[in-house]
Tab-separated table of C-alpha atoms in Angstrom:
chain	number	residue	atom	x	y	z
A	1	UNK	CA	48.975	62.200	11.499
A	2	UNK	CA	50.799	62.579	14.790
A	3	UNK	CA	47.618	63.843	16.469
A	4	UNK	CA	45.734	60.840	15.160
A	5	UNK	CA	48.243	58.351	16.523
A	6	UNK	CA	48.255	60.172	19.871
A	7	UNK	CA	44.472	59.931	19.947
A	8	UNK	CA	44.675	56.209	19.144
A	9	UNK	CA	47.241	55.657	21.886
A	10	UNK	CA	45.077	57.575	24.385
A	11	UNK	CA	41.987	55.536	23.480
A	12	UNK	CA	43.882	52.235	23.734
A	13	UNK	CA	45.334	53.303	27.097
A	14	UNK	CA	41.838	54.178	28.333
A	15	UNK	CA	40.425	50.797	27.271
A	16	UNK	CA	43.385	48.967	28.816
A	17	UNK	CA	43.051	50.873	32.092
A	18	UNK	CA	39.342	50.116	32.348
A	19	UNK	CA	40.027	46.495	31.407
A	20	UNK	CA	42.610	46.228	34.188
A	21	UNK	CA	40.049	47.518	36.694
A	22	UNK	CA	37.425	45.087	35.358
A	23	UNK	CA	39.853	42.157	35.599
A	24	UNK	CA	40.709	43.151	39.171
A	25	UNK	CA	37.027	43.333	40.098
A	26	UNK	CA	36.390	39.922	38.522
A	27	UNK	CA	39.217	38.372	40.539
A	28	UNK	CA	38.015	40.016	43.772
A	29	UNK	CA	34.403	38.915	43.251
A	30	UNK	CA	35.378	35.335	42.369
A	31	UNK	CA	37.809	35.129	45.299
A	32	UNK	CA	35.292	36.448	47.839
A	33	UNK	CA	32.398	34.330	46.561
A	34	UNK	CA	34.416	31.131	46.374
A	35	UNK	CA	36.088	31.723	49.729
A	36	UNK	CA	32.725	32.136	51.497
A	37	UNK	CA	31.266	29.128	49.689
A	38	UNK	CA	34.207	26.835	50.409
A	39	UNK	CA	34.417	27.983	54.017
A	40	UNK	CA	30.743	27.111	54.567
A	41	UNK	CA	31.140	23.827	52.712
A	42	UNK	CA	34.238	22.757	54.671
A	43	UNK	CA	32.695	23.858	57.971
A	44	UNK	CA	29.497	21.914	57.382
A	45	UNK	CA	31.496	18.863	56.292
A	46	UNK	CA	33.531	18.925	59.510
A	47	UNK	CA	30.353	19.394	61.522
A	48	UNK	CA	28.696	16.424	59.815
A	49	UNK	CA	31.796	14.252	60.115
A	50	UNK	CA	32.099	15.096	63.831
A	51	UNK	CA	28.471	14.126	64.446
A	52	UNK	CA	28.572	10.918	62.390
A	53	UNK	CA	32.140	9.888	61.528
A	54	UNK	CA	30.907	6.826	59.621
A	55	UNK	CA	29.273	9.135	57.059
A	56	UNK	CA	32.445	11.159	56.350
A	57	UNK	CA	33.162	9.292	53.118
A	58	UNK	CA	29.646	9.771	51.791
A	59	UNK	CA	29.697	13.444	52.757
A	60	UNK	CA	32.995	13.820	50.901
A	61	UNK	CA	31.362	12.650	47.663
A	62	UNK	CA	28.603	15.258	48.059
A	63	UNK	CA	31.145	17.939	48.989
A	64	UNK	CA	33.159	17.165	45.850
A	65	UNK	CA	30.114	17.476	43.601
A	66	UNK	CA	28.868	20.705	45.196
A	67	UNK	CA	32.385	22.183	45.028
A	68	UNK	CA	32.367	21.546	41.279
A	69	UNK	CA	29.253	23.698	40.976
A	70	UNK	CA	30.479	26.254	43.479
A	71	UNK	CA	33.650	27.154	41.632
A	72	UNK	CA	32.073	26.930	38.180
A	73	UNK	CA	31.109	30.578	37.905
A	74	UNK	CA	34.416	31.653	39.396
A	75	UNK	CA	36.334	29.699	36.783
A	76	UNK	CA	34.158	31.117	34.001
A	77	UNK	CA	34.919	34.592	35.439
A	78	UNK	CA	38.610	33.759	35.438
A	79	UNK	CA	38.299	32.591	31.822
A	80	UNK	CA	36.792	35.935	30.804
A	81	UNK	CA	39.488	37.768	32.773
A	82	UNK	CA	42.139	35.777	30.879
A	83	UNK	CA	40.489	36.732	27.599
A	84	UNK	CA	40.411	40.419	28.570
A	85	UNK	CA	44.023	40.358	29.713
A	86	UNK	CA	45.630	38.447	26.884
A	87	UNK	CA	43.374	38.837	23.832
A	88	UNK	CA	41.240	41.883	24.579
A	89	UNK	CA	38.385	41.967	22.027
A	90	UNK	CA	37.494	45.551	23.039
A	91	UNK	CA	40.625	46.920	21.361
A	92	UNK	CA	39.656	45.564	17.940
A	93	UNK	CA	36.987	48.168	17.041
A	94	UNK	CA	39.301	51.061	18.020
A	95	UNK	CA	42.120	49.737	15.866
A	96	UNK	CA	39.673	49.132	13.016
A	97	UNK	CA	38.304	52.685	13.320
A	98	UNK	CA	41.839	54.050	12.953
A	99	UNK	CA	42.564	51.683	10.077
A	100	UNK	CA	45.134	49.650	12.040
B	1	UNK	CA	35.138	3.416	59.999
B	2	UNK	CA	33.704	0.163	58.562
B	3	UNK	CA	31.943	2.152	55.828
B	4	UNK	CA	35.149	3.674	54.416
B	5	UNK	CA	35.929	1.158	51.634
B	6	UNK	CA	32.314	1.434	50.457
B	7	UNK	CA	32.528	5.244	50.537
B	8	UNK	CA	35.811	5.075	48.606
B	9	UNK	CA	34.136	2.964	45.942
B	10	UNK	CA	31.224	5.425	45.862
B	11	UNK	CA	33.611	8.341	45.315
B	12	UNK	CA	35.503	6.486	42.581
B	13	UNK	CA	32.204	5.598	40.895
B	14	UNK	CA	30.980	9.197	41.159
B	15	UNK	CA	34.211	10.567	39.631
B	16	UNK	CA	34.207	7.991	36.821
B	17	UNK	CA	30.547	8.773	36.078
B	18	UNK	CA	31.232	12.528	36.094
B	19	UNK	CA	34.170	12.149	33.700
B	20	UNK	CA	32.149	9.945	31.345
B	21	UNK	CA	29.246	12.390	31.233
B	22	UNK	CA	31.573	15.383	30.831
B	23	UNK	CA	33.354	13.690	27.916
B	24	UNK	CA	30.003	12.970	26.268
B	25	UNK	CA	28.747	16.512	26.834
B	26	UNK	CA	31.887	18.176	25.485
B	27	UNK	CA	31.829	15.878	22.455
B	28	UNK	CA	28.215	16.955	21.928
B	29	UNK	CA	29.194	20.627	22.217
B	30	UNK	CA	32.011	20.026	19.732
B	31	UNK	CA	29.552	18.465	17.288
B	32	UNK	CA	27.092	21.345	17.630
B	33	UNK	CA	29.804	23.949	17.064
B	34	UNK	CA	31.178	21.926	14.129
B	35	UNK	CA	27.768	22.237	12.489
B	36	UNK	CA	27.440	25.940	13.370
B	37	UNK	CA	30.928	27.238	12.628
B	38	UNK	CA	33.149	24.497	11.264
B	39	UNK	CA	36.343	22.918	12.528
B	40	UNK	CA	37.933	25.882	14.399
B	41	UNK	CA	34.806	26.416	16.493
B	42	UNK	CA	34.502	22.682	17.172
B	43	UNK	CA	38.128	22.540	18.305
B	44	UNK	CA	37.587	25.565	20.549
B	45	UNK	CA	34.540	23.923	22.159
B	46	UNK	CA	36.492	20.685	22.617
B	47	UNK	CA	39.344	22.675	24.197
B	48	UNK	CA	36.906	24.229	26.689
B	49	UNK	CA	35.403	20.832	27.454
B	50	UNK	CA	38.885	19.359	27.762
B	51	UNK	CA	39.806	21.987	30.356
B	52	UNK	CA	36.715	21.065	32.408
B	53	UNK	CA	37.438	17.356	32.064
B	54	UNK	CA	41.086	17.716	33.041
B	55	UNK	CA	40.294	19.868	36.078
B	56	UNK	CA	37.632	17.419	37.284
B	57	UNK	CA	39.953	14.436	36.798
B	58	UNK	CA	42.820	16.051	38.652
B	59	UNK	CA	40.696	17.313	41.552
B	60	UNK	CA	38.877	13.978	41.777
B	61	UNK	CA	42.154	12.071	41.889
B	62	UNK	CA	43.541	14.267	44.657
B	63	UNK	CA	40.339	14.086	46.703
B	64	UNK	CA	40.108	10.312	46.212
B	65	UNK	CA	43.622	9.874	47.592
B	66	UNK	CA	42.472	11.271	50.958
B	67	UNK	CA	39.724	8.642	51.354
B	68	UNK	CA	39.703	6.818	54.653
B	69	UNK	CA	41.684	9.515	56.437
B	70	UNK	CA	40.519	11.735	59.279
B	71	UNK	CA	37.940	14.412	58.454
B	72	UNK	CA	40.387	17.270	58.984
B	73	UNK	CA	42.839	15.596	56.607
B	74	UNK	CA	40.052	15.177	54.045
B	75	UNK	CA	39.183	18.886	54.266
B	76	UNK	CA	42.833	19.927	54.009
B	77	UNK	CA	43.351	17.771	50.918
B	78	UNK	CA	40.100	19.064	49.464
B	79	UNK	CA	41.143	22.714	49.886
B	80	UNK	CA	44.564	22.006	48.389
B	81	UNK	CA	42.954	20.260	45.430
B	82	UNK	CA	40.615	23.224	44.890
B	83	UNK	CA	43.506	25.707	45.074
B	84	UNK	CA	45.385	23.645	42.496
B	85	UNK	CA	42.251	23.569	40.354
B	86	UNK	CA	42.046	27.375	40.367
B	87	UNK	CA	45.708	27.861	39.522
B	88	UNK	CA	45.497	25.325	36.703
B	89	UNK	CA	42.250	26.895	35.469
B	90	UNK	CA	43.992	30.274	35.178
B	91	UNK	CA	46.986	28.775	33.347
B	92	UNK	CA	44.867	26.663	30.988
B	93	UNK	CA	42.462	29.488	30.167
B	94	UNK	CA	45.368	31.864	29.469
B	95	UNK	CA	46.772	29.313	27.024
B	96	UNK	CA	43.346	28.729	25.467
B	97	UNK	CA	42.661	32.493	25.281
B	98	UNK	CA	45.854	32.914	23.285
B	99	UNK	CA	45.205	29.949	20.971
B	100	UNK	CA	41.516	30.512	20.388
B	101	UNK	CA	41.328	34.300	20.802
B	102	UNK	CA	38.714	34.670	18.078
B	103	UNK	CA	36.629	31.717	19.271
B	104	UNK	CA	36.209	32.367	22.948
B	105	UNK	CA	32.428	31.846	23.059
B	106	UNK	CA	32.767	28.164	22.014
B	107	UNK	CA	35.568	27.712	24.574
B	108	UNK	CA	33.474	29.051	27.452
B	109	UNK	CA	30.390	27.191	26.205
B	110	UNK	CA	32.411	23.965	25.993
B	111	UNK	CA	33.553	24.471	29.567
B	112	UNK	CA	30.104	25.490	30.837
B	113	UNK	CA	28.531	22.414	29.204
B	114	UNK	CA	30.771	20.135	31.285
B	115	UNK	CA	29.253	21.685	34.415
B	116	UNK	CA	25.884	20.164	33.532
B	117	UNK	CA	27.447	16.854	34.598
B	118	UNK	CA	27.640	18.131	38.194
B	119	UNK	CA	23.942	19.030	38.186
B	120	UNK	CA	23.129	15.590	36.783
B	121	UNK	CA	25.315	13.975	39.462
B	122	UNK	CA	23.437	15.876	42.164
B	123	UNK	CA	20.137	14.762	40.691
B	124	UNK	CA	21.385	11.167	40.571
B	125	UNK	CA	22.490	11.280	44.211
B	126	UNK	CA	19.151	12.807	45.231
B	127	UNK	CA	17.269	10.083	43.365
B	128	UNK	CA	19.346	7.282	44.904
B	129	UNK	CA	18.911	8.815	48.390
B	130	UNK	CA	15.142	8.824	47.845
B	131	UNK	CA	15.286	5.172	46.812
B	132	UNK	CA	17.302	4.336	49.937
B	133	UNK	CA	14.669	6.049	52.080
B	134	UNK	CA	11.997	3.979	50.375
B	135	UNK	CA	10.133	6.929	48.840
């Protein structure tokens, strides 16, 4: 019985460790991708506004809409990371297999 | 800077249109999930859509407040609004992940559906730009 619970604890620890790495990778990927995207977007906006200041307002509307698409995947990634961190569905089958 | 009030109105119109379409889309997602899986799934989809709607409204409001300012001020406000959006997205999705742990697919679908509004907005802007060019 003790061996079984040790095995369960080891399996859960393994899943949690791998989940922590996955969550870290998700955050890194979303941060890098969004940072590059926003940097390009902001840079191009400033360039456009410097060339034609009268179009700054119109460019801002387009920047706002593109930013919504740009951070969409990042936020979905963050949502999955939140799920893995706080309600990990990968632990369920292990606990079921051990009758927990 | 004569064009600024017109640009401000354009931004306000764009945000209002986005919010309207997002509300419609998340209501549609809620209906679909209500048919598929009943009330809990519908609520989860509505929660996801609500997160998208709230984040768009908040970011839009903050960006709209910087209208008419210098370009560098606009960019600064924009980056701050986006940072706030990310932080709030993390907090809201943590809360939603705890509440709807068993129904996460409808939550993410509800959120993803609200993003269609941005594609539609881009299409709308492209179409109006073509009209302005006389094509």
